[in-house]
C-alpha cells in the first residue's frame, strides 16, 4: 500500500500540518488492518514499497512521490507499479497519478539496465535452489519454491518491464 494526498489542494505553508494529519490517519488504519485477533489479522500491511521508505513518512504528497519516481525510481519499483491501482479515496486522483508515472513504468525503448537487473535478480533467486525430483515434491513451497508463484510472477513482470513500453 502507498498512501498519498493531493498536496496541490493545500497552501504550501500548511503542507507539514496537513501531512501530519494524514500520517496519523494512515497509522491508525495500518494498526487496525494489522491487528491480530483470535481470528487472525485482516491484512498484512507492508509500507516498504512507498517512495523512499527510509526517509519519507507513511503518507506523502503526490508531487513528492512523482518527483521521487522520476529522479530515483528503481526497476523493482517499476515492477511493483505495474499492478498498482487506486483502492480508496479519490480514485480519479489515483488514476491520474498512475498515468503520470507511465513513462517511468513503461519505457519506450528497450531498457538494457532493466534486462541486466532482471537477470541479476533471477540469478539471486536461483542461488540455493536445487533441482526437484518427485521425491521432493511433498513439502514443496508452491509460492517461493522452484517454479513457484513468485518465479512465475517475476518472469511475467520481467517481460513486461523489458518490452511493455513498445505496447
mmCIF file of C-alpha atoms in Angstrom:
data_model
loop_
_atom_site.group_PDB
_atom_site.id
_atom_site.type_symbol
_atom_site.label_atom_id
_atom_site.label_comp_id
_atom_site.label_asym_id
_atom_site.label_seq_id
_atom_site.Cartn_x
_atom_site.Cartn_y
_atom_site.Cartn_z
ATOM 1 C CA UNK A 1 0.000 0.000 0.000
ATOM 2 C CA UNK A 2 1.115 3.520 -0.818
ATOM 3 C CA UNK A 3 -0.729 6.379 0.845
ATOM 4 C CA UNK A 4 -0.727 9.726 -0.968
ATOM 5 C CA UNK A 5 -2.585 13.003 -0.690
ATOM 6 C CA UNK A 6 -3.101 15.780 -3.206
ATOM 7 C CA UNK A 7 -0.728 18.438 -1.939
ATOM 8 C CA UNK A 8 -1.996 20.918 -4.560
ATOM 9 C CA UNK A 9 -5.239 21.235 -2.599
ATOM 10 C CA UNK A 10 -3.472 22.925 0.318
ATOM 11 C CA UNK A 11 -1.380 26.029 0.791
ATOM 12 C CA UNK A 12 2.332 25.205 0.780
ATOM 13 C CA UNK A 13 2.634 26.740 4.248
ATOM 14 C CA UNK A 14 0.179 24.108 5.565
ATOM 15 C CA UNK A 15 1.872 21.101 3.941
ATOM 16 C CA UNK A 16 3.578 19.809 7.108
ATOM 17 C CA UNK A 17 0.441 20.239 9.229
ATOM 18 C CA UNK A 18 -1.796 18.537 6.654
ATOM 19 C CA UNK A 19 0.716 15.747 6.147
ATOM 20 C CA UNK A 20 0.904 15.100 9.897
ATOM 21 C CA UNK A 21 -2.910 14.668 9.991
ATOM 22 C CA UNK A 22 -2.740 12.167 7.119
ATOM 23 C CA UNK A 23 0.138 10.328 8.797
ATOM 24 C CA UNK A 24 -1.957 9.859 11.942
ATOM 25 C CA UNK A 25 -4.869 8.562 9.867
ATOM 26 C CA UNK A 26 -2.626 6.131 7.969
ATOM 27 C CA UNK A 27 -1.003 4.831 11.167
ATOM 28 C CA UNK A 28 -4.435 4.236 12.706
ATOM 29 C CA UNK A 29 -5.613 2.417 9.568
ATOM 30 C CA UNK A 30 -2.475 0.262 9.391
ATOM 31 C CA UNK A 31 -2.821 -0.608 13.093
ATOM 32 C CA UNK A 32 -6.454 -1.582 12.550
ATOM 33 C CA UNK A 33 -5.676 -3.714 9.493
ATOM 34 C CA UNK A 34 -2.645 -5.370 11.070
ATOM 35 C CA UNK A 35 -4.165 -6.112 14.462
ATOM 36 C CA UNK A 36 -4.013 -9.797 15.318
ATOM 37 C CA UNK A 37 -7.192 -11.115 16.901
ATOM 38 C CA UNK A 38 -8.339 -14.604 17.829
ATOM 39 C CA UNK A 39 -9.398 -14.916 14.161
ATOM 40 C CA UNK A 40 -6.032 -13.745 12.813
ATOM 41 C CA UNK A 41 -5.432 -10.425 11.133
ATOM 42 C CA UNK A 42 -7.302 -8.619 8.415
ATOM 43 C CA UNK A 43 -4.375 -7.718 6.184
ATOM 44 C CA UNK A 44 -0.599 -7.743 6.429
ATOM 45 C CA UNK A 45 0.434 -4.207 5.615
ATOM 46 C CA UNK A 46 3.902 -3.631 4.191
ATOM 47 C CA UNK A 47 4.615 0.062 3.759
ATOM 48 C CA UNK A 48 8.170 -0.502 2.493
ATOM 49 C CA UNK A 49 7.006 -0.194 -1.120
ATOM 50 C CA UNK A 50 6.288 3.513 -0.725
ATOM 51 C CA UNK A 51 8.744 6.006 -2.190
ATOM 52 C CA UNK A 52 11.978 6.041 -0.169
ATOM 53 C CA UNK A 53 10.605 4.430 3.000
ATOM 54 C CA UNK A 54 13.777 5.193 4.977
ATOM 55 C CA UNK A 55 13.328 8.942 4.502
ATOM 56 C CA UNK A 56 9.652 9.555 3.792
ATOM 57 C CA UNK A 57 6.769 9.251 6.230
ATOM 58 C CA UNK A 58 3.914 6.770 5.674
ATOM 59 C CA UNK A 59 1.887 9.356 3.743
ATOM 60 C CA UNK A 60 3.317 11.899 1.305
ATOM 61 C CA UNK A 61 2.109 14.382 -1.264
ATOM 62 C CA UNK A 62 1.591 13.383 -4.886
ATOM 63 C CA UNK A 63 4.281 15.758 -6.107
ATOM 64 C CA UNK A 64 6.848 14.356 -3.672
ATOM 65 C CA UNK A 65 6.054 10.826 -4.887
ATOM 66 C CA UNK A 66 6.103 11.822 -8.562
ATOM 67 C CA UNK A 67 9.455 13.576 -8.173
ATOM 68 C CA UNK A 68 10.898 10.578 -6.337
ATOM 69 C CA UNK A 69 9.952 8.136 -9.111
ATOM 70 C CA UNK A 70 11.193 10.473 -11.853
ATOM 71 C CA UNK A 71 14.588 11.006 -10.201
ATOM 72 C CA UNK A 72 15.299 7.959 -8.029
ATOM 73 C CA UNK A 73 12.839 5.243 -9.111
ATOM 74 C CA UNK A 74 14.319 1.758 -9.452
ATOM 75 C CA UNK A 75 13.361 -1.193 -11.632
ATOM 76 C CA UNK A 76 11.832 -3.183 -8.767
ATOM 77 C CA UNK A 77 9.564 -0.180 -8.140
ATOM 78 C CA UNK A 78 8.596 -0.168 -11.803
ATOM 79 C CA UNK A 79 7.659 -3.838 -11.422
ATOM 80 C CA UNK A 80 5.580 -3.111 -8.314
ATOM 81 C CA UNK A 81 3.784 -0.231 -10.034
ATOM 82 C CA UNK A 82 2.698 -2.449 -12.943
ATOM 83 C CA UNK A 83 -0.004 -3.804 -10.627
ATOM 84 C CA UNK A 84 -0.783 -0.516 -8.848
ATOM 85 C CA UNK A 85 -4.421 0.532 -8.683
ATOM 86 C CA UNK A 86 -6.243 3.097 -6.555
ATOM 87 C CA UNK A 87 -8.355 1.274 -3.979
ATOM 88 C CA UNK A 88 -9.864 4.044 -1.878
ATOM 89 C CA UNK A 89 -10.147 7.777 -1.570
ATOM 90 C CA UNK A 90 -10.176 9.883 -4.705
ATOM 91 C CA UNK A 91 -9.889 7.202 -7.390
ATOM 92 C CA UNK A 92 -9.744 9.818 -10.161
ATOM 93 C CA UNK A 93 -6.692 11.358 -8.484
ATOM 94 C CA UNK A 94 -5.137 7.892 -8.165
ATOM 95 C CA UNK A 95 -5.686 7.076 -11.831
ATOM 96 C CA UNK A 96 -4.266 10.465 -12.861
ATOM 97 C CA UNK A 97 -1.213 9.919 -10.648
ATOM 98 C CA UNK A 98 -0.536 6.490 -12.158
ATOM 99 C CA UNK A 99 -0.994 7.954 -15.636
ATOM 100 C CA UNK A 100 1.793 10.469 -14.909
ATOM 101 C CA UNK A 101 4.073 7.549 -13.941
ATOM 102 C CA UNK A 102 3.544 5.651 -17.208
ATOM 103 C CA UNK A 103 6.773 6.982 -18.806
ATOM 104 C CA UNK A 104 8.656 5.720 -15.723
ATOM 105 C CA UNK A 105 6.949 2.309 -15.679
ATOM 106 C CA UNK A 106 6.708 1.693 -19.422
ATOM 107 C CA UNK A 107 9.950 2.720 -21.136
ATOM 108 C CA UNK A 108 9.586 3.296 -24.882
ATOM 109 C CA UNK A 109 12.957 1.777 -25.734
ATOM 110 C CA UNK A 110 14.494 -1.487 -24.697
ATOM 111 C CA UNK A 111 15.963 -0.835 -21.288
ATOM 112 C CA UNK A 112 19.298 -2.662 -21.109
ATOM 113 C CA UNK A 113 19.704 -1.737 -17.442
ATOM 114 C CA UNK A 114 16.363 -3.421 -16.729
ATOM 115 C CA UNK A 115 17.472 -6.517 -18.667
ATOM 116 C CA UNK A 116 20.683 -6.678 -16.642
ATOM 117 C CA UNK A 117 18.917 -6.077 -13.342
ATOM 118 C CA UNK A 118 16.242 -8.666 -14.131
ATOM 119 C CA UNK A 119 18.972 -11.186 -14.894
ATOM 120 C CA UNK A 120 20.768 -10.367 -11.615
ATOM 121 C CA UNK A 121 17.570 -10.806 -9.608
ATOM 122 C CA UNK A 122 16.811 -14.077 -11.393
ATOM 123 C CA UNK A 123 20.326 -15.324 -10.642
ATOM 124 C CA UNK A 124 19.933 -14.425 -6.963
ATOM 125 C CA UNK A 125 16.596 -16.248 -6.860
ATOM 126 C CA UNK A 126 18.221 -19.358 -8.279
ATOM 127 C CA UNK A 127 21.016 -19.427 -5.697
ATOM 128 C CA UNK A 128 20.319 -22.016 -3.082
ATOM 129 C CA UNK A 129 17.696 -23.811 -5.163
ATOM 130 C CA UNK A 130 18.271 -27.330 -6.303
ATOM 131 C CA UNK A 131 16.581 -29.419 -8.929
ATOM 132 C CA UNK A 132 13.441 -31.015 -7.597
ATOM 133 C CA UNK A 133 12.561 -34.624 -8.049
ATOM 134 C CA UNK A 134 9.332 -36.469 -7.470
ATOM 135 C CA UNK A 135 10.695 -37.463 -4.050
ATOM 136 C CA UNK A 136 10.987 -33.822 -3.016
ATOM 137 C CA UNK A 137 7.532 -32.665 -4.192
ATOM 138 C CA UNK A 138 5.956 -33.319 -0.800
ATOM 139 C CA UNK A 139 6.575 -30.238 1.286
ATOM 140 C CA UNK A 140 7.436 -28.152 -1.786
ATOM 141 C CA UNK A 141 6.579 -24.480 -1.295
ATOM 142 C CA UNK A 142 4.261 -23.575 -4.162
ATOM 143 C CA UNK A 143 4.750 -19.859 -3.521
ATOM 144 C CA UNK A 144 8.507 -19.490 -3.069
ATOM 145 C CA UNK A 145 9.876 -22.825 -4.248
ATOM 146 C CA UNK A 146 11.393 -23.714 -7.610
ATOM 147 C CA UNK A 147 8.880 -22.910 -10.357
ATOM 148 C CA UNK A 148 6.547 -21.363 -7.788
ATOM 149 C CA UNK A 149 4.192 -18.417 -7.940
ATOM 150 C CA UNK A 150 6.927 -15.856 -7.234
ATOM 151 C CA UNK A 151 9.049 -17.144 -10.119
ATOM 152 C CA UNK A 152 6.082 -17.026 -12.485
ATOM 153 C CA UNK A 153 5.202 -13.514 -11.329
ATOM 154 C CA UNK A 154 8.831 -12.440 -11.637
ATOM 155 C CA UNK A 155 9.109 -13.827 -15.168
ATOM 156 C CA UNK A 156 5.901 -12.070 -16.222
ATOM 157 C CA UNK A 157 6.945 -8.743 -14.714
ATOM 158 C CA UNK A 158 10.391 -9.006 -16.272
ATOM 159 C CA UNK A 159 8.840 -9.491 -19.715
ATOM 160 C CA UNK A 160 6.532 -6.534 -19.093
ATOM 161 C CA UNK A 161 9.385 -4.272 -17.990
ATOM 162 C CA UNK A 162 11.665 -5.179 -20.868
ATOM 163 C CA UNK A 163 9.142 -4.937 -23.706
ATOM 164 C CA UNK A 164 5.988 -3.341 -22.289
ATOM 165 C CA UNK A 165 6.847 0.196 -23.346
ATOM 166 C CA UNK A 166 6.530 -0.708 -27.004
ATOM 167 C CA UNK A 167 2.862 -1.520 -26.460
#
